PDB file of C-alpha atoms in Angstrom:
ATOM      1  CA  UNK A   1     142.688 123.384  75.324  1.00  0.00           C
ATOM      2  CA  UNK A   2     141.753 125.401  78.452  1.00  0.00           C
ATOM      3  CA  UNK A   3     138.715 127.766  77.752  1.00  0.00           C
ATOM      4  CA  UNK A   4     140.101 131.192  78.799  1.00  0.00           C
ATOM      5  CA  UNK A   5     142.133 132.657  76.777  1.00  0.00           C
ATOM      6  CA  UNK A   6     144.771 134.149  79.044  1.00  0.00           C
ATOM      7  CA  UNK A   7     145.065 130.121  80.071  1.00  0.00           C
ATOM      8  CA  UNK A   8     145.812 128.961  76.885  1.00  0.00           C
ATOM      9  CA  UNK A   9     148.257 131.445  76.751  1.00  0.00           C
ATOM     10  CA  UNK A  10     149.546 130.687  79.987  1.00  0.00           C
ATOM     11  CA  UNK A  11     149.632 126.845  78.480  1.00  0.00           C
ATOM     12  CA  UNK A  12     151.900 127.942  75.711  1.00  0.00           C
ATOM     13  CA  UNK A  13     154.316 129.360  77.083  1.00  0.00           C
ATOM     14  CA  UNK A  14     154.998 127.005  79.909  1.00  0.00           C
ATOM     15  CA  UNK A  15     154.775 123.781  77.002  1.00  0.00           C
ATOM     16  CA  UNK A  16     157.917 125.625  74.570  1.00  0.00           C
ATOM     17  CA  UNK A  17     159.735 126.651  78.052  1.00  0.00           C
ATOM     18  CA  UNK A  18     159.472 122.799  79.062  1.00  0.00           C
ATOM     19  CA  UNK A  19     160.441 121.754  75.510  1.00  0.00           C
ATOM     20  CA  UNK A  20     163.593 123.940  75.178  1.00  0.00           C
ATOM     21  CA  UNK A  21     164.786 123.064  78.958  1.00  0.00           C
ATOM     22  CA  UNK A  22     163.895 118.516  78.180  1.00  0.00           C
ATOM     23  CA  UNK A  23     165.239 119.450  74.940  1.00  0.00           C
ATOM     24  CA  UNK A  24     165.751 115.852  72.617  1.00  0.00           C
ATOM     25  CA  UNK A  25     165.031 113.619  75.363  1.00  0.00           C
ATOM     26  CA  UNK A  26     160.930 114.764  75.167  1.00  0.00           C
ATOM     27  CA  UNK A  27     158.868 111.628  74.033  1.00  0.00           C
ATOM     28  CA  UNK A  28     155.477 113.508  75.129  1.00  0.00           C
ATOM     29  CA  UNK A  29     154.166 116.345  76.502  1.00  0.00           C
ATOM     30  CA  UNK A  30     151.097 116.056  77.590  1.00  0.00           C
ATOM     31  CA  UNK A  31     148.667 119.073  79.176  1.00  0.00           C
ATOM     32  CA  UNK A  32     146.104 117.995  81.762  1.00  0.00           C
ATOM     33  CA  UNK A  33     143.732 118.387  84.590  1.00  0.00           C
ATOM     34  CA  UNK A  34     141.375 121.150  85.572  1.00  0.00           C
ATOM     35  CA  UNK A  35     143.093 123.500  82.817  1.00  0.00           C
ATOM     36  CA  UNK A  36     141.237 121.608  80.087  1.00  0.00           C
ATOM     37  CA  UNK A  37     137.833 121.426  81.731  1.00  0.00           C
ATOM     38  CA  UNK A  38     135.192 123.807  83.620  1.00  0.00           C
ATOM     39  CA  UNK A  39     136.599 123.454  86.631  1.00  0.00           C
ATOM     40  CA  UNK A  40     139.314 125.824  86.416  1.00  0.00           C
ATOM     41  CA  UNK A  41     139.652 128.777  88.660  1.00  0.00           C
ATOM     42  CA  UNK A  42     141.771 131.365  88.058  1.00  0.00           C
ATOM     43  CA  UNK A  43     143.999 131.955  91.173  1.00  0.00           C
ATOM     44  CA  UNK A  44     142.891 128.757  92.726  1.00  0.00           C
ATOM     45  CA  UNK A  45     143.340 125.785  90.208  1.00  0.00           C
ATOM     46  CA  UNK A  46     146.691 124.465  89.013  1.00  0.00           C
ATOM     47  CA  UNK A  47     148.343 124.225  85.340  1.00  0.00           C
ATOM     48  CA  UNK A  48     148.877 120.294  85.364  1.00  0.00           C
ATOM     49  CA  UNK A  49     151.617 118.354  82.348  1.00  0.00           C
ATOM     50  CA  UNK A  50     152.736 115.104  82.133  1.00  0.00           C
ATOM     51  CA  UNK A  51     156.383 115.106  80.599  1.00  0.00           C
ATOM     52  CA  UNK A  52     157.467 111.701  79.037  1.00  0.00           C
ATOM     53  CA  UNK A  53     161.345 111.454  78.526  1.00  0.00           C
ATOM     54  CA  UNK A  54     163.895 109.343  76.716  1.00  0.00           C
ATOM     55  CA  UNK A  55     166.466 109.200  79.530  1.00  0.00           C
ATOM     56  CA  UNK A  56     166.069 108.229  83.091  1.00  0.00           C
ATOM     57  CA  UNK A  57     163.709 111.252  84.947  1.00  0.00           C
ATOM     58  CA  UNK A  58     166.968 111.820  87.711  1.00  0.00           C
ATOM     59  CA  UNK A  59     169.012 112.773  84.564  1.00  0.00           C
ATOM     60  CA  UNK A  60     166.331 115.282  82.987  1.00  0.00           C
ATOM     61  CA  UNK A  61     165.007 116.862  86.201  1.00  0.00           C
ATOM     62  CA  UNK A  62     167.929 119.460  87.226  1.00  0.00           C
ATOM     63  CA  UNK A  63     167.327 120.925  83.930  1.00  0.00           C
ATOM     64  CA  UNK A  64     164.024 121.573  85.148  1.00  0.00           C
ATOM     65  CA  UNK A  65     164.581 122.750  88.460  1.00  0.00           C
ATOM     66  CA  UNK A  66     165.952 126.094  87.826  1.00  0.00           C
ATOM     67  CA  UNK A  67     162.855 126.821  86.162  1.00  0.00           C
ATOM     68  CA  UNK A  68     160.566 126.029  88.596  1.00  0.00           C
ATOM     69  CA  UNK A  69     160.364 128.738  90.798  1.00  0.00           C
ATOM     70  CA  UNK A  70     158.985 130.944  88.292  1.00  0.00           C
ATOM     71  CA  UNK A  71     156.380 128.023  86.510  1.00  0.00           C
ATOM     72  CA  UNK A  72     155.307 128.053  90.416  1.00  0.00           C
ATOM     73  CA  UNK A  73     154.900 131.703  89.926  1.00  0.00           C
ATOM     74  CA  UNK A  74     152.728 131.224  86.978  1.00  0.00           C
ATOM     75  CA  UNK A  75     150.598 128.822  88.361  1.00  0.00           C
ATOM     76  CA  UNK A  76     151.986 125.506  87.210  1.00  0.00           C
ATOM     77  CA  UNK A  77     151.676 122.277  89.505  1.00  0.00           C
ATOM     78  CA  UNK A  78     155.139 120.280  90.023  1.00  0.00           C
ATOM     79  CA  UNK A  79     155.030 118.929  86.579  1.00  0.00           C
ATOM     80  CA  UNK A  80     154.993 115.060  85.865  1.00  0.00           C
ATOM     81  CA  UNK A  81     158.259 113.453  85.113  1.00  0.00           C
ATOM     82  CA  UNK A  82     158.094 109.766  84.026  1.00  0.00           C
ATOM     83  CA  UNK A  83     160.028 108.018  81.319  1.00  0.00           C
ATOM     84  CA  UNK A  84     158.153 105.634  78.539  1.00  0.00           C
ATOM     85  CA  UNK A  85     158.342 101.927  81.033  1.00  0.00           C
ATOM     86  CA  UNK A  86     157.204 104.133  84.088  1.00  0.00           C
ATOM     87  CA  UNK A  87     154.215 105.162  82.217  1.00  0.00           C
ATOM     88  CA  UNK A  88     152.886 101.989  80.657  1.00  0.00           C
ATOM     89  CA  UNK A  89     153.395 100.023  83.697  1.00  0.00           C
ATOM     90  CA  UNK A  90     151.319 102.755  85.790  1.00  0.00           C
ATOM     91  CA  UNK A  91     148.435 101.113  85.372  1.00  0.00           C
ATOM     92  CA  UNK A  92     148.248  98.992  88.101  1.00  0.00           C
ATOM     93  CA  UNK A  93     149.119 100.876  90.661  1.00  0.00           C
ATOM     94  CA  UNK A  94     147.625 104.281  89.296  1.00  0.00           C
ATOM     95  CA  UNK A  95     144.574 103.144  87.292  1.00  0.00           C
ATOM     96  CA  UNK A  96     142.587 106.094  88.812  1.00  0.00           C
ATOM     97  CA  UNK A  97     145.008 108.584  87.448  1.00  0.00           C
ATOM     98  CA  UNK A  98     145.695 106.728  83.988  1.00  0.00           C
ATOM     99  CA  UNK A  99     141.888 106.551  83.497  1.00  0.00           C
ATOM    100  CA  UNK A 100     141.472 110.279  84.075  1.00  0.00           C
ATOM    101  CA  UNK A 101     144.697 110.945  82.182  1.00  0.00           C
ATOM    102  CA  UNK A 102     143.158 109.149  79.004  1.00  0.00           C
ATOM    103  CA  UNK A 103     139.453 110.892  79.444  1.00  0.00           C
ATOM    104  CA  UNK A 104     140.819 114.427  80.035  1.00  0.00           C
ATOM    105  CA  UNK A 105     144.371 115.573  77.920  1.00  0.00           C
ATOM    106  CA  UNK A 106     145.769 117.347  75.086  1.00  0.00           C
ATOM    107  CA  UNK A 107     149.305 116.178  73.813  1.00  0.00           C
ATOM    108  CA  UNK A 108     151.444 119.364  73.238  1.00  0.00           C
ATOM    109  CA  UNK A 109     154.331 117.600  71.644  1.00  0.00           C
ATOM    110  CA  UNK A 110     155.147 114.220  70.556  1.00  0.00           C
ATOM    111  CA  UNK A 111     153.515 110.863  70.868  1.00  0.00           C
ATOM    112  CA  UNK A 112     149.962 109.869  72.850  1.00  0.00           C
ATOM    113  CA  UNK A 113     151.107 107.202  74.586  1.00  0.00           C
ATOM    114  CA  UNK A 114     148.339 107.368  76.728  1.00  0.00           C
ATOM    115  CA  UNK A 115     145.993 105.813  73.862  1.00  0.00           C
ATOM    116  CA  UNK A 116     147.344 102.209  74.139  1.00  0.00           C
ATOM    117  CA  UNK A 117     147.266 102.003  78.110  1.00  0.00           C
ATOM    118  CA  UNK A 118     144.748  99.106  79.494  1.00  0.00           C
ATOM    119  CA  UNK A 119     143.052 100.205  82.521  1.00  0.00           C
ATOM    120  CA  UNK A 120     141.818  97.021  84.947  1.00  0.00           C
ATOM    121  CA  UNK A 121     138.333  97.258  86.157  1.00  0.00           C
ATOM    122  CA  UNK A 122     139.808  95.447  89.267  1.00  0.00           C
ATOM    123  CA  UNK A 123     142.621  97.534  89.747  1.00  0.00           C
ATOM    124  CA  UNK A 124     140.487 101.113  89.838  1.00  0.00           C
ATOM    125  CA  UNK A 125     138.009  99.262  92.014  1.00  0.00           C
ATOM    126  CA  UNK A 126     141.010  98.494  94.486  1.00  0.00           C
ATOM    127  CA  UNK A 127     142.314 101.682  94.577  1.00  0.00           C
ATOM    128  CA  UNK A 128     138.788 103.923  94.457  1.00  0.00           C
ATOM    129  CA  UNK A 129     138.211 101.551  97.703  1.00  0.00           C
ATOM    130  CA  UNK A 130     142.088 102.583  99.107  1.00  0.00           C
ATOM    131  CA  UNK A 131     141.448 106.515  98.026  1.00  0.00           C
ATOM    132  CA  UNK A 132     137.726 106.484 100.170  1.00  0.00           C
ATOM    133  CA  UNK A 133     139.491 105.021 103.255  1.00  0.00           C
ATOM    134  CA  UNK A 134     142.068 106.831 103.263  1.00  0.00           C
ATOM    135  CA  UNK A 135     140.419 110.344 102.427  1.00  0.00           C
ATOM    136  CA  UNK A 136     137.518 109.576 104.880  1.00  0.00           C
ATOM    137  CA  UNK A 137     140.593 109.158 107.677  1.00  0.00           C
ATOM    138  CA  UNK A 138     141.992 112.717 106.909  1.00  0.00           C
ATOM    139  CA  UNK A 139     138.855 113.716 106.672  1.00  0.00           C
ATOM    140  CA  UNK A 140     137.368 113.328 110.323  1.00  0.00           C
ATOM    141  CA  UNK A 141     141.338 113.757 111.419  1.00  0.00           C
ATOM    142  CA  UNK A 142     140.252 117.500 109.881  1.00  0.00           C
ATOM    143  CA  UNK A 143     137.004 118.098 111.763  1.00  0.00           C
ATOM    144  CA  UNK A 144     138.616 116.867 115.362  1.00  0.00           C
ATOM    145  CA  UNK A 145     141.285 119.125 114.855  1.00  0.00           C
ATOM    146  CA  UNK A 146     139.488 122.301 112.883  1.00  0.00           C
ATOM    147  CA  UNK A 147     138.837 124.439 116.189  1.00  0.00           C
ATOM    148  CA  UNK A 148     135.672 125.948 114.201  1.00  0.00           C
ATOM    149  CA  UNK A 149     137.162 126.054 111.266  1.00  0.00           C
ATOM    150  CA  UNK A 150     140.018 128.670 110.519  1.00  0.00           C
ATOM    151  CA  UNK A 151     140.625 129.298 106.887  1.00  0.00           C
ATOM    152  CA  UNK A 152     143.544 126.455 106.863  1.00  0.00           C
ATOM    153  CA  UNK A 153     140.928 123.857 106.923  1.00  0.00           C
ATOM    154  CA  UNK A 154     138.285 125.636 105.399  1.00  0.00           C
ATOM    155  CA  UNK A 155     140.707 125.264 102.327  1.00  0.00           C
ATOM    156  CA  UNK A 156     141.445 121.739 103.145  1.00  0.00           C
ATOM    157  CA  UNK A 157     137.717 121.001 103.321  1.00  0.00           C
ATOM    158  CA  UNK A 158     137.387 122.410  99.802  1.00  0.00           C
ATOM    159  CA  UNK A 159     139.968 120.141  98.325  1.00  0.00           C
ATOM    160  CA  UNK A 160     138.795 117.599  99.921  1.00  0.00           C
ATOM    161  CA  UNK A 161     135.807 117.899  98.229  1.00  0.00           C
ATOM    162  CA  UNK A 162     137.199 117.525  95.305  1.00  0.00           C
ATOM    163  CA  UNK A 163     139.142 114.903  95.604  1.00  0.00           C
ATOM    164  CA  UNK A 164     136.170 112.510  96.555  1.00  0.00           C
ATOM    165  CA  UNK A 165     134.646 114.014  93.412  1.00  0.00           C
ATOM    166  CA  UNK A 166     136.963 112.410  91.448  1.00  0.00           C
ATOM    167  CA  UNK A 167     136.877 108.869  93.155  1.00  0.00           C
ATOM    168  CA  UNK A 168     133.262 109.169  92.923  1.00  0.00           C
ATOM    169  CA  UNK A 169     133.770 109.760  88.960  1.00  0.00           C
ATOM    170  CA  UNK A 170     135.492 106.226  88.644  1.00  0.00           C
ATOM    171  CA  UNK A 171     132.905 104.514  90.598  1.00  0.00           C
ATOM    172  CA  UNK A 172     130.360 105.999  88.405  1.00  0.00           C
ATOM    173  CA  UNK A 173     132.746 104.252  85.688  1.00  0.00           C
ATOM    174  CA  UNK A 174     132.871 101.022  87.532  1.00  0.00           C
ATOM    175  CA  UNK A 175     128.901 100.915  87.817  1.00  0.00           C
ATOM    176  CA  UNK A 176     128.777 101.614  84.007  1.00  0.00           C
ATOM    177  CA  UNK A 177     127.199 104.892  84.379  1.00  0.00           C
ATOM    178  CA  UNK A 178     127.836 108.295  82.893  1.00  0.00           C
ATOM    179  CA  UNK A 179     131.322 110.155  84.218  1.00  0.00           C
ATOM    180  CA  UNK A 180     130.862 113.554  83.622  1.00  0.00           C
ATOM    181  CA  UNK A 181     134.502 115.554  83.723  1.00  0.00           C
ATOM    182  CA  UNK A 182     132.695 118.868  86.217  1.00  0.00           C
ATOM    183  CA  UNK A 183     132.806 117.606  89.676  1.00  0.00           C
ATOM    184  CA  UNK A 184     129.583 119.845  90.192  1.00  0.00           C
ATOM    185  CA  UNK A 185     127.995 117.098  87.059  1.00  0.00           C
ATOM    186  CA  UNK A 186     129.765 113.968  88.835  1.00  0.00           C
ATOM    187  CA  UNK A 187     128.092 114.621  92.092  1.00  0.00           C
ATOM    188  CA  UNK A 188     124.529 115.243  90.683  1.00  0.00           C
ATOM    189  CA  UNK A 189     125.303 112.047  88.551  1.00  0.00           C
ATOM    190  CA  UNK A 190     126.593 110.077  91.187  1.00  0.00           C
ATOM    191  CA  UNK A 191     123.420 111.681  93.527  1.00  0.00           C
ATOM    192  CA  UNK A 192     121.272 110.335  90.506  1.00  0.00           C
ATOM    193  CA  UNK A 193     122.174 107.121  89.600  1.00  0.00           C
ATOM    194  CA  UNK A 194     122.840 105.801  93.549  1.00  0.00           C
ATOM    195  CA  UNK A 195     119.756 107.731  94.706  1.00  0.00           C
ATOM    196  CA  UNK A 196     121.431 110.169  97.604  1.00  0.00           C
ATOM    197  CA  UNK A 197     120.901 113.329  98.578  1.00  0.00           C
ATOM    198  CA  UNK A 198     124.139 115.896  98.470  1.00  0.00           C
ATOM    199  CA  UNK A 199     123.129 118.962  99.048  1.00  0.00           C
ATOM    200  CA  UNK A 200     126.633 119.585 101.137  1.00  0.00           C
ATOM    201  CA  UNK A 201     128.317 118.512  98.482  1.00  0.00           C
ATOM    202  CA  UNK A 202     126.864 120.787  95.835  1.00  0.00           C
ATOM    203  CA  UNK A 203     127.215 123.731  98.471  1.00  0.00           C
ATOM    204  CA  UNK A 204     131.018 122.963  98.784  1.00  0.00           C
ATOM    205  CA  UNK A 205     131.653 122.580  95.122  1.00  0.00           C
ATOM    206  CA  UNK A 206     129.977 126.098  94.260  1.00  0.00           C
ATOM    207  CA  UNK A 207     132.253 127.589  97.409  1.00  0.00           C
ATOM    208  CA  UNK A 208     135.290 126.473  95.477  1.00  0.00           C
ATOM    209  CA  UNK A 209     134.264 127.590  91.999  1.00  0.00           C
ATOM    210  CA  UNK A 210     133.689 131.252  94.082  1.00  0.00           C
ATOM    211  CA  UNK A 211     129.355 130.761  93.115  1.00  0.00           C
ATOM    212  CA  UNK A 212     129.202 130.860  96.475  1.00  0.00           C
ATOM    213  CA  UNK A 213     129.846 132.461 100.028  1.00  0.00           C
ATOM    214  CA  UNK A 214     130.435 130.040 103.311  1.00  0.00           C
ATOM    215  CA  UNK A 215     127.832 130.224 105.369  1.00  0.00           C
ATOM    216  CA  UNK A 216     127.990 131.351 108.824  1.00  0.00           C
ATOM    217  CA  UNK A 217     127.549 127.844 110.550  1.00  0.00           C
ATOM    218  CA  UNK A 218     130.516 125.960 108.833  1.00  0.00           C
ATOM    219  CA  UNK A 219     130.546 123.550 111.246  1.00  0.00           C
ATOM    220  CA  UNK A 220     126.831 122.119 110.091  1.00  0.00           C
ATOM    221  CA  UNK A 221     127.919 122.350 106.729  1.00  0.00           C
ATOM    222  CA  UNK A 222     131.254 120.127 107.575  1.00  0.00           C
ATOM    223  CA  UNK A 223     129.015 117.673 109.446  1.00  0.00           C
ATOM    224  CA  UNK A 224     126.172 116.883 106.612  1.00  0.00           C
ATOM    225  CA  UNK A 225     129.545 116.741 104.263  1.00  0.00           C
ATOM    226  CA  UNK A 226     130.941 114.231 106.731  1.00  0.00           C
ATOM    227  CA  UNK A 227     127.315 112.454 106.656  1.00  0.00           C
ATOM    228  CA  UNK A 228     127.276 112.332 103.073  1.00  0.00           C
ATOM    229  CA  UNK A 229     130.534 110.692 102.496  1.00  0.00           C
ATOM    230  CA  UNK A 230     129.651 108.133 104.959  1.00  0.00           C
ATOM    231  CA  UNK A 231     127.284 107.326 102.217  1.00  0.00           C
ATOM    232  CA  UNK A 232     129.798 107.386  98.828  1.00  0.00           C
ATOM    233  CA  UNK A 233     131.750 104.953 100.799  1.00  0.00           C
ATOM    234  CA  UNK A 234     128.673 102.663 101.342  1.00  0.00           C
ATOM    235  CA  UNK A 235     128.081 102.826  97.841  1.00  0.00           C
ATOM    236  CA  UNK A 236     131.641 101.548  97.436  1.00  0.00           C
ATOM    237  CA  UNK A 237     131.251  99.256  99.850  1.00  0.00           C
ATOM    238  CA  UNK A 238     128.127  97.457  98.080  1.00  0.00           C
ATOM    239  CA  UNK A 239     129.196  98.505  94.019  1.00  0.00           C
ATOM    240  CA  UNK A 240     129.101  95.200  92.233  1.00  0.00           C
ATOM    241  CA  UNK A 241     131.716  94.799  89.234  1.00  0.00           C
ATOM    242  CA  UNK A 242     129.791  93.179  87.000  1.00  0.00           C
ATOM    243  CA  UNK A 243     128.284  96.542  86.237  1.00  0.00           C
ATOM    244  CA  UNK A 244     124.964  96.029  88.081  1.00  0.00           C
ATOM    245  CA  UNK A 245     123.875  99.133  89.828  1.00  0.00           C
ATOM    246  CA  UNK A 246     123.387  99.489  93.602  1.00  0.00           C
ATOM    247  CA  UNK A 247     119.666  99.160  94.689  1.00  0.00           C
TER     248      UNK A 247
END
């Protein structure tokens, strides 16, 4: 479970208030995310479960809802509400988010049905491809519109960051490499193994863990980031599924 203590505590009490408001319906309750790894920030990162149910979700959710402005309070994302189908038939459309699921959770309470979920190669590649796109858009949408960056999308920037983080994570896994879980890990590995340079990157992921101060020219910073993504979505671009490695 999550390293610090007042987490795990955190974790426990939010798992038996989830059980007791779900009640018999519960098939699996399932803790993960940033909570579980080194990546969690107190103040800053999110409590994350996955709540499997025997009923349809519509039916289970207004028991939840009364609870959630408090769980907010204690730092808990909008929790995960899928019944049994939902979540084996995921795979296709979420493979990214299955995959990490699988790699990175703790079941609280009942079954892992997480275990027997097959993950396409094809299917992450599609969506890692989608996610890249998609996030490079928003991305240069951000720095048109920043105005030298106010804190807005100075916090943007730094979840942007790690949200490219964990697409570069399943390319890593599509190039049969090593996927660390730290995003600060993934980008030296993915820096490693694709030969790149991403020293914006690095600076950007100690910023959000607090390591680190922004410096006083954001706007270079923002550019080499911009610069270097150009480059994780050219290694997309030429990634081979057979496993070979880009050269």
């Amino acid at each position: 479970m999550a390293g610090a203590s007042g987490v795990r505590a955190k974790v426990r009490e939010l798992a038996a208030q989830i059980q007791a408001a779900v009640g018999e319906d519960l098939v699996s309750l399932v803790l993960y995310g940033s909570a579980l790894g080194p990546d969690y920030v107190e103040g800053r990162s999110d409590i994350n479960f996955l709540v499997v149910v025997r009923a349809a979700p519509s039916t289970v959710l207004p028991r939840l809802r009364p609870h959630w402005p408090r769980w907010r309070r204690q730092g808990m994302a909008v929790p995960l509400v899928v019944d049994r189908h939902f979540l084996v038939r995921a795979a296709d459309v979420f493979p990214m988010e299955i995959a990490d699921l699988q790699v990175q959770h703790e079941v609280l309470a009942g079954d892992d049905l997480l275990a027997s979920i097959a993950v396409q190669p094809e299917c992450l590649r599609r969506q890692a491809e989608f996610e890249l796109r998609s996030k490079w858009v928003r991305l240069s949408a951000l720095y048109l519109q920043a105005e030298a960056l106010r804190s807005d999308a100075a916090a943007a920037l730094l979840e942007a960051v790690k949200s490219f983080c964990i697409v570069m994570r399943h390319l890593l896994r599509l190039a049969e490499k090593q996927a660390p879980q730290s995003y600060e890990q993934v980008a030296r590995e993915f820096a490693a193994a694709f030969r790149l340079e991403l020293p914006a990157t690095l600076q950007l992921l100690a910023i959000r863990q607090q390591r680190a101060s922004w410096p006083r020219d954001r706007d270079s910073l923002f550019r080499q980031y911009l610069r270097e993504v150009e480059q994780v979505v050219d290694v997309a671009d030429r990634l081979v599924l057979s496993g070979d490695s880009v050269g």
